Amino acid sequence: MNFGILGAGSIAGIMAETIQMLNKSGCKDISLYAVAARELPRAQSFSARYGVQKAFGSYEEMLADPALDLVYIATPHSHHYQHIKLCAAHGKHVLCEKAFTVNARQAAEALRYAKEQGVLVTEAIWTRYQPMRQMIRQMLDEGLIGTPGLLTANLCYPVSDRPRIVTPALAGGALLDVGVYTLNFAEMVFGPADEAHASCTRNELGVDMTDQIVLTWKDGRAAHLTAGVTVASDRCGCIYGDRGYLVVENINNPQSISIFDADHRLTQKIDCPIQLTGYEYEVLETMRCIQEGKLECPSMPHNETIHIMELMDKIRTQMGISYPCEELD
Ligand SMILES: NC(=O)c1ccc[n+]([C@@H]2O[C@H](COP(=O)([O-])OP(=O)(O)OC[C@H]3O[C@@H](n4cnc5c(N)ncnc54)[C@H](OP(=O)(O)O)[C@@H]3O)[C@@H](O)[C@H]2O)c1
């Protein structure tokens, strides 16, 4: 399968390394075929650095290449909607970075169009595809902390010096960049929330810098989530039950799961299985689903991508955050 990267920025480089590592580990089904940047020299230096076969100076030129099969979209959130549609119009399958789009309306329309074009589209929210997700689920199902009723999760990085993070036109802000991981963590554990309450602090351009989100479920469960782009945080996720609690180290690529009993004694600790970069799982599942003729991946079905976007729409309405690129076209 010929893999192409659309946008030669920072995460694009990590994905290129992931494909290289997959090849070195014996996976020959995928090849680092193409990269496209808005300017040819950027694509050329990226291709030289990562050993990509072809470099293109425009996204459309790369998408016109008939040998290209699957495109990884690594542009700012503001541009995902138009880039998914562009890929689908050229008959290319898509693995699109989070946040999937800017709002649920864009997500639903992009997915509708891709289905019409017969291409697979899936959201590159890596924590959904990683084995640690199933390991957390199994520990909860085994009743190791009793009945879970409350969780907390936080994800903050000091990244407010990056234009993509702080600019309204690029759909910046904590929620779409890192808050999305806290929401996915909460809903992977508790399922779709019934209510959301949120507030935030903003920068001078009106973009959210620190988000406080409370999710509740009708049966009494709750999640307290924090996301931010001005400070570093421990990135912990804690799930509390009536017989103990479970601590996930780094909800943005879980590294370990520790179980404590109700007397705060550590009873078990499990480390993350050895991984390449952690991005290989989303790539492998996407490839497998394309080979099986599917249009979505089971780890992040389309209805869940749309649901997360709807939840973020609701949260942004409460926080009073909107973007100039909210329209469909
Ligand atoms: N899954 C993860 O762990 C993870 C980690 C980091 C980021 N991300 C996601 O990946 C995406 C990209 O993030 P990043 O940190 O890689 O960003 P970045 O370094 O700023 O790169 C973004 C790329 O988008 C392209 N682009 C197209 N139109 C643009 C515009 N109008 N303004 C700015 N750039 C534009 C640029 O590529 P060319 O000029 O080369 O065409 C740029 O290199 C975001 O959706 C982000 O949320 C995911």
mmCIF file of C-alpha atoms and ligand atoms in Angstrom:
data_model
loop_
_atom_site.group_PDB
_atom_site.id
_atom_site.type_symbol
_atom_site.label_atom_id
_atom_site.label_comp_id
_atom_site.label_asym_id
_atom_site.label_seq_id
_atom_site.Cartn_x
_atom_site.Cartn_y
_atom_site.Cartn_z
ATOM 1 C CA MET A 1 0.000 0.000 0.000
ATOM 2 C CA ASN A 2 1.425 3.375 -1.023
ATOM 3 C CA PHE A 3 1.253 5.847 1.869
ATOM 4 C CA GLY A 4 1.253 9.607 1.344
ATOM 5 C CA ILE A 5 1.611 12.444 3.847
ATOM 6 C CA LEU A 6 -0.321 15.665 3.310
ATOM 7 C CA GLY A 7 1.405 18.558 5.129
ATOM 8 C CA ALA A 8 5.101 18.312 6.062
ATOM 9 C CA GLY A 9 4.954 19.576 9.653
ATOM 10 C CA SER A 10 5.921 18.181 13.008
ATOM 11 C CA ILE A 11 3.610 15.168 13.482
ATOM 12 C CA ALA A 12 4.128 14.279 9.802
ATOM 13 C CA GLY A 13 7.784 13.583 10.637
ATOM 14 C CA ILE A 14 6.868 11.251 13.492
ATOM 15 C CA MET A 15 4.458 9.395 11.212
ATOM 16 C CA ALA A 16 7.200 9.060 8.558
ATOM 17 C CA GLU A 17 9.494 7.546 11.218
ATOM 18 C CA THR A 18 6.684 5.186 12.212
ATOM 19 C CA ILE A 19 6.346 3.876 8.645
ATOM 20 C CA GLN A 20 10.131 3.458 8.425
ATOM 21 C CA MET A 21 10.100 1.505 11.693
ATOM 22 C CA LEU A 22 7.186 -0.638 10.503
ATOM 23 C CA ASN A 23 9.198 -1.509 7.376
ATOM 24 C CA LYS A 24 12.278 -2.325 9.463
ATOM 25 C CA SER A 25 10.204 -4.519 11.769
ATOM 26 C CA GLY A 26 9.215 -6.649 8.756
ATOM 27 C CA CYS A 27 5.957 -5.036 7.609
ATOM 28 C CA LYS A 28 6.441 -4.746 3.864
ATOM 29 C CA ASP A 29 2.774 -4.058 3.022
ATOM 30 C CA ILE A 30 3.236 -0.313 3.337
ATOM 31 C CA SER A 31 5.666 2.008 1.638
ATOM 32 C CA LEU A 32 6.527 5.625 2.409
ATOM 33 C CA TYR A 33 5.559 6.702 -1.085
ATOM 34 C CA ALA A 34 4.859 10.450 -1.139
ATOM 35 C CA VAL A 35 4.832 13.701 0.785
ATOM 36 C CA ALA A 36 3.170 16.962 -0.240
ATOM 37 C CA ALA A 37 3.770 20.432 1.140
ATOM 38 C CA ARG A 38 2.437 23.773 -0.034
ATOM 39 C CA GLU A 39 5.942 24.578 -1.241
ATOM 40 C CA LEU A 40 8.148 22.070 -3.078
ATOM 41 C CA PRO A 41 11.390 22.747 -1.139
ATOM 42 C CA ARG A 42 9.648 21.799 2.128
ATOM 43 C CA ALA A 43 8.416 18.547 0.616
ATOM 44 C CA GLN A 44 11.844 17.844 -0.869
ATOM 45 C CA SER A 45 13.710 18.382 2.383
ATOM 46 C CA PHE A 46 11.125 16.220 4.209
ATOM 47 C CA SER A 47 11.486 13.446 1.625
ATOM 48 C CA ALA A 48 15.295 13.595 1.814
ATOM 49 C CA ARG A 49 15.185 13.447 5.607
ATOM 50 C CA TYR A 50 12.784 10.515 5.879
ATOM 51 C CA GLY A 51 13.487 8.649 2.640
ATOM 52 C CA VAL A 52 10.090 9.318 1.046
ATOM 53 C CA GLN A 53 10.005 8.228 -2.608
ATOM 54 C CA LYS A 54 8.224 11.256 -4.110
ATOM 55 C CA ALA A 55 7.930 14.924 -3.100
ATOM 56 C CA PHE A 56 5.152 17.208 -4.354
ATOM 57 C CA GLY A 57 4.852 20.999 -4.115
ATOM 58 C CA SER A 58 1.064 20.928 -3.909
ATOM 59 C CA TYR A 59 -1.473 18.677 -2.228
ATOM 60 C CA GLU A 60 -3.515 18.334 -5.449
ATOM 61 C CA GLU A 61 -0.459 17.173 -7.427
ATOM 62 C CA MET A 62 0.193 14.383 -4.935
ATOM 63 C CA LEU A 63 -3.469 13.337 -4.926
ATOM 64 C CA ALA A 64 -3.458 13.135 -8.732
ATOM 65 C CA ASP A 65 -0.835 10.364 -8.556
ATOM 66 C CA PRO A 66 -2.707 7.144 -9.431
ATOM 67 C CA ALA A 67 -0.267 4.966 -7.467
ATOM 68 C CA LEU A 68 -1.083 6.648 -4.152
ATOM 69 C CA ASP A 69 -3.493 4.619 -1.970
ATOM 70 C CA LEU A 70 -3.748 6.107 1.531
ATOM 71 C CA VAL A 71 -3.236 9.692 2.696
ATOM 72 C CA TYR A 72 -2.328 10.802 6.215
ATOM 73 C CA ILE A 73 -3.672 14.334 6.781
ATOM 74 C CA ALA A 74 -1.334 16.252 9.113
ATOM 75 C CA THR A 75 -2.518 19.835 8.661
ATOM 76 C CA PRO A 76 -4.118 22.176 11.249
ATOM 77 C CA HIS A 77 -7.673 21.381 12.448
ATOM 78 C CA SER A 78 -9.055 24.271 10.397
ATOM 79 C CA HIS A 79 -8.097 22.470 7.182
ATOM 80 C CA HIS A 80 -9.066 18.850 7.884
ATOM 81 C CA TYR A 81 -12.561 19.174 6.415
ATOM 82 C CA GLN A 82 -11.385 20.513 3.069
ATOM 83 C CA HIS A 83 -8.443 18.096 2.923
ATOM 84 C CA ILE A 84 -10.582 15.017 3.656
ATOM 85 C CA LYS A 85 -12.932 16.063 0.854
ATOM 86 C CA LEU A 86 -10.016 16.724 -1.481
ATOM 87 C CA CYS A 87 -8.572 13.250 -0.836
ATOM 88 C CA ALA A 88 -11.978 11.595 -1.248
ATOM 89 C CA ALA A 89 -12.584 13.480 -4.514
ATOM 90 C CA HIS A 90 -9.358 11.898 -5.811
ATOM 91 C CA GLY A 91 -10.435 8.424 -4.626
ATOM 92 C CA LYS A 92 -7.821 8.202 -1.858
ATOM 93 C CA HIS A 93 -8.352 6.560 1.524
ATOM 94 C CA VAL A 94 -7.747 8.847 4.515
ATOM 95 C CA LEU A 95 -6.225 8.672 7.979
ATOM 96 C CA CYS A 96 -6.946 12.186 9.355
ATOM 97 C CA GLU A 97 -5.350 13.680 12.449
ATOM 98 C CA LYS A 98 -7.459 14.774 15.419
ATOM 99 C CA ALA A 99 -9.439 16.885 16.007
ATOM 100 C CA PHE A 100 -11.204 15.279 13.050
ATOM 101 C CA THR A 101 -12.741 18.557 11.871
ATOM 102 C CA VAL A 102 -13.684 21.861 13.508
ATOM 103 C CA ASN A 103 -17.298 20.886 14.241
ATOM 104 C CA ALA A 104 -19.772 18.005 13.941
ATOM 105 C CA ARG A 105 -21.433 19.436 10.864
ATOM 106 C CA GLN A 106 -18.146 19.338 8.956
ATOM 107 C CA ALA A 107 -17.431 15.813 10.262
ATOM 108 C CA ALA A 108 -20.791 14.452 9.142
ATOM 109 C CA GLU A 109 -20.514 16.041 5.692
ATOM 110 C CA ALA A 110 -16.908 14.879 5.162
ATOM 111 C CA LEU A 111 -17.863 11.310 6.113
ATOM 112 C CA ARG A 112 -20.992 11.372 3.959
ATOM 113 C CA TYR A 113 -18.980 12.511 0.948
ATOM 114 C CA ALA A 114 -16.209 9.961 1.533
ATOM 115 C CA LYS A 115 -18.779 7.171 1.711
ATOM 116 C CA GLU A 116 -20.286 8.367 -1.559
ATOM 117 C CA GLN A 117 -16.780 8.257 -3.099
ATOM 118 C CA GLY A 118 -16.222 4.750 -1.688
ATOM 119 C CA VAL A 119 -13.089 5.557 0.313
ATOM 120 C CA LEU A 120 -12.223 4.661 3.886
ATOM 121 C CA VAL A 121 -11.805 7.587 6.272
ATOM 122 C CA THR A 122 -10.716 7.236 9.868
ATOM 123 C CA GLU A 123 -9.684 9.619 12.648
ATOM 124 C CA ALA A 124 -6.050 9.349 13.757
ATOM 125 C CA ILE A 125 -6.781 9.454 17.491
ATOM 126 C CA TRP A 126 -4.036 7.003 18.402
ATOM 127 C CA THR A 127 -5.235 6.115 21.906
ATOM 128 C CA ARG A 128 -8.314 4.439 20.411
ATOM 129 C CA TYR A 129 -6.201 1.946 18.452
ATOM 130 C CA GLN A 130 -3.554 1.150 21.080
ATOM 131 C CA PRO A 131 -3.521 -2.164 22.994
ATOM 132 C CA MET A 132 -3.518 -0.315 26.338
ATOM 133 C CA ARG A 133 -7.146 0.635 25.666
ATOM 134 C CA GLN A 134 -8.143 -3.055 25.808
ATOM 135 C CA MET A 135 -5.921 -3.654 28.844
ATOM 136 C CA ILE A 136 -7.697 -0.893 30.820
ATOM 137 C CA ARG A 137 -11.068 -2.305 29.710
ATOM 138 C CA GLN A 138 -10.082 -5.820 30.806
ATOM 139 C CA MET A 139 -8.989 -4.635 34.274
ATOM 140 C CA LEU A 140 -12.274 -2.815 34.760
ATOM 141 C CA ASP A 141 -14.276 -5.807 33.490
ATOM 142 C CA GLU A 142 -12.422 -8.097 35.905
ATOM 143 C CA GLY A 143 -13.718 -5.886 38.734
ATOM 144 C CA LEU A 144 -10.232 -5.024 40.014
ATOM 145 C CA ILE A 145 -11.480 -1.679 41.378
ATOM 146 C CA GLY A 146 -15.082 -2.752 41.925
ATOM 147 C CA THR A 147 -17.730 -0.610 40.267
ATOM 148 C CA PRO A 148 -16.248 2.504 38.630
ATOM 149 C CA GLY A 149 -18.168 5.708 39.371
ATOM 150 C CA LEU A 150 -15.820 8.644 38.863
ATOM 151 C CA LEU A 151 -12.821 9.512 36.735
ATOM 152 C CA THR A 152 -10.395 12.368 36.359
ATOM 153 C CA ALA A 153 -8.055 13.089 33.463
ATOM 154 C CA ASN A 154 -5.766 15.939 32.576
ATOM 155 C CA LEU A 155 -3.614 16.769 29.614
ATOM 156 C CA CYS A 156 -1.626 19.990 29.441
ATOM 157 C CA TYR A 157 1.517 21.006 27.561
ATOM 158 C CA PRO A 158 3.246 24.397 27.483
ATOM 159 C CA VAL A 159 2.752 24.896 23.731
ATOM 160 C CA SER A 160 1.133 28.321 23.516
ATOM 161 C CA ASP A 161 4.147 29.636 21.564
ATOM 162 C CA ARG A 162 3.006 27.655 18.492
ATOM 163 C CA PRO A 163 0.877 29.606 15.997
ATOM 164 C CA ARG A 164 -1.319 26.564 15.265
ATOM 165 C CA ILE A 165 -2.288 26.345 18.944
ATOM 166 C CA VAL A 166 -3.226 29.990 19.547
ATOM 167 C CA THR A 167 -4.673 31.221 16.242
ATOM 168 C CA PRO A 168 -8.475 31.298 15.750
ATOM 169 C CA ALA A 169 -8.118 30.947 11.954
ATOM 170 C CA LEU A 170 -6.294 27.620 12.476
ATOM 171 C CA ALA A 171 -8.950 26.451 14.976
ATOM 172 C CA GLY A 172 -6.450 26.669 17.815
ATOM 173 C CA GLY A 173 -7.145 26.180 21.498
ATOM 174 C CA ALA A 174 -6.815 23.559 24.198
ATOM 175 C CA LEU A 175 -10.049 21.705 23.509
ATOM 176 C CA LEU A 176 -9.476 20.616 19.909
ATOM 177 C CA ASP A 177 -5.784 19.966 20.451
ATOM 178 C CA VAL A 178 -5.530 18.197 23.827
ATOM 179 C CA GLY A 179 -9.001 18.299 25.408
ATOM 180 C CA VAL A 180 -10.064 15.818 22.746
ATOM 181 C CA TYR A 181 -7.851 13.171 24.409
ATOM 182 C CA THR A 182 -9.462 13.705 27.812
ATOM 183 C CA LEU A 183 -12.933 13.324 26.262
ATOM 184 C CA ASN A 184 -11.900 10.173 24.425
ATOM 185 C CA PHE A 185 -10.381 8.762 27.620
ATOM 186 C CA ALA A 186 -13.595 9.417 29.562
ATOM 187 C CA GLU A 187 -15.872 7.979 26.896
ATOM 188 C CA MET A 188 -13.712 4.917 26.218
ATOM 189 C CA VAL A 189 -14.209 4.079 29.913
ATOM 190 C CA PHE A 190 -17.794 5.239 30.583
ATOM 191 C CA GLY A 191 -19.406 5.429 27.117
ATOM 192 C CA PRO A 192 -21.216 8.496 25.733
ATOM 193 C CA ALA A 193 -21.867 11.142 28.413
ATOM 194 C CA ASP A 194 -25.372 12.443 29.053
ATOM 195 C CA GLU A 195 -24.358 15.987 30.021
ATOM 196 C CA ALA A 196 -21.362 18.295 29.728
ATOM 197 C CA HIS A 197 -20.526 21.478 31.631
ATOM 198 C CA ALA A 198 -17.453 23.502 30.757
ATOM 199 C CA SER A 199 -15.604 26.752 31.245
ATOM 200 C CA CYS A 200 -12.238 28.045 30.048
ATOM 201 C CA THR A 201 -9.674 30.789 30.163
ATOM 202 C CA ARG A 202 -8.729 32.462 26.858
ATOM 203 C CA ASN A 203 -5.866 34.249 25.206
ATOM 204 C CA GLU A 204 -6.149 37.770 23.803
ATOM 205 C CA LEU A 205 -7.378 36.373 20.473
ATOM 206 C CA GLY A 206 -10.274 34.574 22.156
ATOM 207 C CA VAL A 207 -8.868 31.030 21.908
ATOM 208 C CA ASP A 208 -9.272 28.665 24.906
ATOM 209 C CA MET A 209 -6.068 28.166 26.894
ATOM 210 C CA THR A 210 -7.248 26.088 29.878
ATOM 211 C CA ASP A 211 -10.465 24.063 29.877
ATOM 212 C CA GLN A 212 -12.366 22.625 32.825
ATOM 213 C CA ILE A 213 -14.965 20.069 31.766
ATOM 214 C CA VAL A 214 -17.386 18.017 33.840
ATOM 215 C CA LEU A 215 -19.216 15.146 32.160
ATOM 216 C CA THR A 216 -22.071 13.338 33.873
ATOM 217 C CA TRP A 217 -24.034 10.166 33.191
ATOM 218 C CA LYS A 218 -27.656 9.675 34.204
ATOM 219 C CA ASP A 219 -26.733 6.708 36.403
ATOM 220 C CA GLY A 220 -24.613 8.962 38.631
ATOM 221 C CA ARG A 221 -21.142 8.533 37.128
ATOM 222 C CA ALA A 222 -19.024 11.635 36.505
ATOM 223 C CA ALA A 223 -15.746 12.723 34.882
ATOM 224 C CA HIS A 224 -13.673 15.795 35.739
ATOM 225 C CA LEU A 225 -11.373 16.758 32.894
ATOM 226 C CA THR A 226 -8.703 19.429 32.504
ATOM 227 C CA ALA A 227 -6.886 20.403 29.330
ATOM 228 C CA GLY A 228 -4.465 23.218 28.698
ATOM 229 C CA VAL A 229 -1.758 24.643 26.464
ATOM 230 C CA THR A 230 0.113 26.951 28.861
ATOM 231 C CA VAL A 231 1.495 24.571 31.523
ATOM 232 C CA ALA A 232 2.878 21.043 31.832
ATOM 233 C CA SER A 233 0.750 18.462 33.662
ATOM 234 C CA ASP A 234 1.223 14.880 34.845
ATOM 235 C CA ARG A 235 -1.175 13.652 32.073
ATOM 236 C CA CYS A 236 -2.739 11.170 34.498
ATOM 237 C CA GLY A 237 -6.075 9.505 34.124
ATOM 238 C CA CYS A 238 -7.599 8.045 37.316
ATOM 239 C CA ILE A 239 -10.637 5.791 37.404
ATOM 240 C CA TYR A 240 -12.229 5.412 40.845
ATOM 241 C CA GLY A 241 -14.303 2.436 41.948
ATOM 242 C CA ASP A 242 -15.901 1.280 45.192
ATOM 243 C CA ARG A 243 -13.031 -1.204 45.847
ATOM 244 C CA GLY A 244 -10.056 0.877 44.693
ATOM 245 C CA TYR A 245 -8.758 2.945 41.844
ATOM 246 C CA LEU A 246 -6.685 2.676 38.716
ATOM 247 C CA VAL A 247 -4.099 5.218 37.562
ATOM 248 C CA VAL A 248 -3.166 5.506 33.881
ATOM 249 C CA GLU A 249 0.195 7.148 33.329
ATOM 250 C CA ASN A 250 -0.131 9.494 30.320
ATOM 251 C CA ILE A 251 -3.593 9.373 28.777
ATOM 252 C CA ASN A 252 -1.944 10.598 25.543
ATOM 253 C CA ASN A 253 -0.113 7.275 24.871
ATOM 254 C CA PRO A 254 -0.572 5.254 28.098
ATOM 255 C CA GLN A 255 2.703 3.953 29.564
ATOM 256 C CA SER A 256 1.465 2.040 32.609
ATOM 257 C CA ILE A 257 -1.637 1.131 34.582
ATOM 258 C CA SER A 258 -1.410 0.973 38.380
ATOM 259 C CA ILE A 259 -4.139 -0.538 40.537
ATOM 260 C CA PHE A 260 -4.609 0.581 44.137
ATOM 261 C CA ASP A 261 -6.987 -0.953 46.656
ATOM 262 C CA ALA A 262 -9.345 1.115 48.813
ATOM 263 C CA ASP A 263 -6.550 1.414 51.420
ATOM 264 C CA HIS A 264 -4.261 3.000 48.801
ATOM 265 C CA ARG A 265 -1.975 -0.031 48.535
ATOM 266 C CA LEU A 266 -0.518 -0.678 45.074
ATOM 267 C CA THR A 267 -1.709 -4.161 44.154
ATOM 268 C CA GLN A 268 -0.711 -4.404 40.500
ATOM 269 C CA LYS A 269 1.205 -2.445 37.872
ATOM 270 C CA ILE A 270 1.216 -3.236 34.176
ATOM 271 C CA ASP A 271 3.523 -1.569 31.674
ATOM 272 C CA CYS A 272 2.696 -0.719 28.102
ATOM 273 C CA PRO A 273 3.814 -3.436 25.654
ATOM 274 C CA ILE A 274 6.910 -2.474 23.641
ATOM 275 C CA GLN A 275 5.819 -0.238 20.783
ATOM 276 C CA LEU A 276 7.455 1.474 17.825
ATOM 277 C CA THR A 277 6.135 5.027 18.286
ATOM 278 C CA GLY A 278 2.574 4.169 19.315
ATOM 279 C CA TYR A 279 1.220 5.411 15.961
ATOM 280 C CA GLU A 280 1.705 2.038 14.260
ATOM 281 C CA TYR A 281 -1.591 0.637 15.556
ATOM 282 C CA GLU A 282 -3.779 3.189 13.756
ATOM 283 C CA VAL A 283 -1.803 2.636 10.535
ATOM 284 C CA LEU A 284 -2.041 -1.157 10.706
ATOM 285 C CA GLU A 285 -5.780 -1.131 11.449
ATOM 286 C CA THR A 286 -6.424 1.357 8.637
ATOM 287 C CA MET A 287 -4.508 -0.819 6.179
ATOM 288 C CA ARG A 288 -6.309 -3.974 7.296
ATOM 289 C CA CYS A 289 -9.720 -2.334 6.940
ATOM 290 C CA ILE A 290 -8.897 -1.012 3.459
ATOM 291 C CA GLN A 291 -7.776 -4.510 2.428
ATOM 292 C CA GLU A 292 -11.077 -5.883 3.762
ATOM 293 C CA GLY A 293 -13.056 -3.316 1.758
ATOM 294 C CA LYS A 294 -14.344 -1.469 4.848
ATOM 295 C CA LEU A 295 -15.030 2.263 4.915
ATOM 296 C CA GLU A 296 -14.359 2.770 8.638
ATOM 297 C CA CYS A 297 -12.229 1.301 11.424
ATOM 298 C CA PRO A 298 -13.811 -0.517 14.363
ATOM 299 C CA SER A 299 -11.546 1.226 16.921
ATOM 300 C CA MET A 300 -12.974 4.623 15.978
ATOM 301 C CA PRO A 301 -16.274 4.166 14.133
ATOM 302 C CA HIS A 302 -17.702 7.154 12.261
ATOM 303 C CA ASN A 303 -20.583 7.573 14.703
ATOM 304 C CA GLU A 304 -18.080 7.978 17.564
ATOM 305 C CA THR A 305 -16.016 10.517 15.634
ATOM 306 C CA ILE A 306 -19.206 12.525 15.033
ATOM 307 C CA HIS A 307 -20.290 12.091 18.651
ATOM 308 C CA ILE A 308 -16.963 13.465 19.974
ATOM 309 C CA MET A 309 -17.290 16.442 17.600
ATOM 310 C CA GLU A 310 -20.865 17.037 18.849
ATOM 311 C CA LEU A 311 -19.617 16.954 22.431
ATOM 312 C CA MET A 312 -16.872 19.467 21.592
ATOM 313 C CA ASP A 313 -19.461 21.689 19.830
ATOM 314 C CA LYS A 314 -21.567 21.660 23.002
ATOM 315 C CA ILE A 315 -18.526 22.449 25.170
ATOM 316 C CA ARG A 316 -17.388 25.267 22.862
ATOM 317 C CA THR A 317 -20.876 26.812 22.933
ATOM 318 C CA GLN A 318 -20.716 26.895 26.731
ATOM 319 C CA MET A 319 -17.195 28.346 26.621
ATOM 320 C CA GLY A 320 -18.155 30.876 23.948
ATOM 321 C CA ILE A 321 -15.469 29.719 21.488
ATOM 322 C CA SER A 322 -16.075 29.793 17.721
ATOM 323 C CA TYR A 323 -13.808 29.894 14.691
ATOM 324 C CA PRO A 324 -13.821 31.818 11.421
ATOM 325 C CA CYS A 325 -13.535 28.472 9.543
ATOM 326 C CA GLU A 326 -16.787 27.010 10.944
ATOM 327 C CA GLU A 327 -18.586 27.070 7.625
ATOM 328 C CA LEU A 328 -18.749 24.013 5.425
ATOM 329 C CA ASP A 329 -16.852 25.441 2.442
HETATM 330 N N1 LIG B 1 -1.709 12.354 17.245
HETATM 331 C C1 LIG B 1 -0.829 13.109 17.876
HETATM 332 O O1 LIG B 1 -0.173 12.682 18.823
HETATM 333 C C2 LIG B 1 -0.597 14.495 17.385
HETATM 334 C C3 LIG B 1 0.520 15.227 17.810
HETATM 335 C C4 LIG B 1 0.712 16.505 17.282
HETATM 336 C C5 LIG B 1 -0.200 17.029 16.375
HETATM 337 N N2 LIG B 1 -1.291 16.298 16.020
HETATM 338 C C6 LIG B 1 -2.269 16.816 15.060
HETATM 339 O O2 LIG B 1 -1.632 16.888 13.798
HETATM 340 C C7 LIG B 1 -2.062 18.033 13.091
HETATM 341 C C8 LIG B 1 -0.848 18.880 12.721
HETATM 342 O O3 LIG B 1 -0.157 19.238 13.885
HETATM 343 P P1 LIG B 1 1.421 19.609 13.867
HETATM 344 O O4 LIG B 1 1.824 19.837 15.272
HETATM 345 O O5 LIG B 1 2.154 18.624 13.065
HETATM 346 O O6 LIG B 1 1.373 21.012 13.119
HETATM 347 P P2 LIG B 1 2.513 21.763 12.316
HETATM 348 O O7 LIG B 1 3.861 21.300 12.723
HETATM 349 O O8 LIG B 1 2.198 23.209 12.393
HETATM 350 O O9 LIG B 1 2.281 21.264 10.821
HETATM 351 C C9 LIG B 1 1.084 21.522 10.161
HETATM 352 C C10 LIG B 1 1.319 21.467 8.655
HETATM 353 O O10 LIG B 1 0.086 21.810 8.033
HETATM 354 C C11 LIG B 1 0.342 22.405 6.775
HETATM 355 N N3 LIG B 1 -0.591 23.506 6.536
HETATM 356 C C12 LIG B 1 -1.500 23.568 5.553
HETATM 357 N N4 LIG B 1 -2.193 24.714 5.582
HETATM 358 C C13 LIG B 1 -1.695 25.403 6.613
HETATM 359 C C14 LIG B 1 -1.978 26.693 7.131
HETATM 360 N N5 LIG B 1 -2.912 27.487 6.597
HETATM 361 N N6 LIG B 1 -1.274 27.108 8.184
HETATM 362 C C15 LIG B 1 -0.335 26.333 8.754
HETATM 363 N N7 LIG B 1 -0.009 25.097 8.294
HETATM 364 C C16 LIG B 1 -0.680 24.645 7.223
HETATM 365 C C17 LIG B 1 1.795 22.829 6.795
HETATM 366 O O11 LIG B 1 2.415 21.947 5.894
HETATM 367 P P3 LIG B 1 3.154 22.377 4.548
HETATM 368 O O12 LIG B 1 3.466 23.827 4.568
HETATM 369 O O13 LIG B 1 4.329 21.533 4.692
HETATM 370 O O14 LIG B 1 2.226 22.004 3.485
HETATM 371 C C18 LIG B 1 2.327 22.493 8.157
HETATM 372 O O15 LIG B 1 3.607 21.919 8.084
HETATM 373 C C19 LIG B 1 -3.081 18.721 13.999
HETATM 374 O O16 LIG B 1 -4.352 18.270 13.642
HETATM 375 C C20 LIG B 1 -2.731 18.212 15.389
HETATM 376 O O17 LIG B 1 -3.819 18.199 16.280
HETATM 377 C C21 LIG B 1 -1.492 15.049 16.495
#
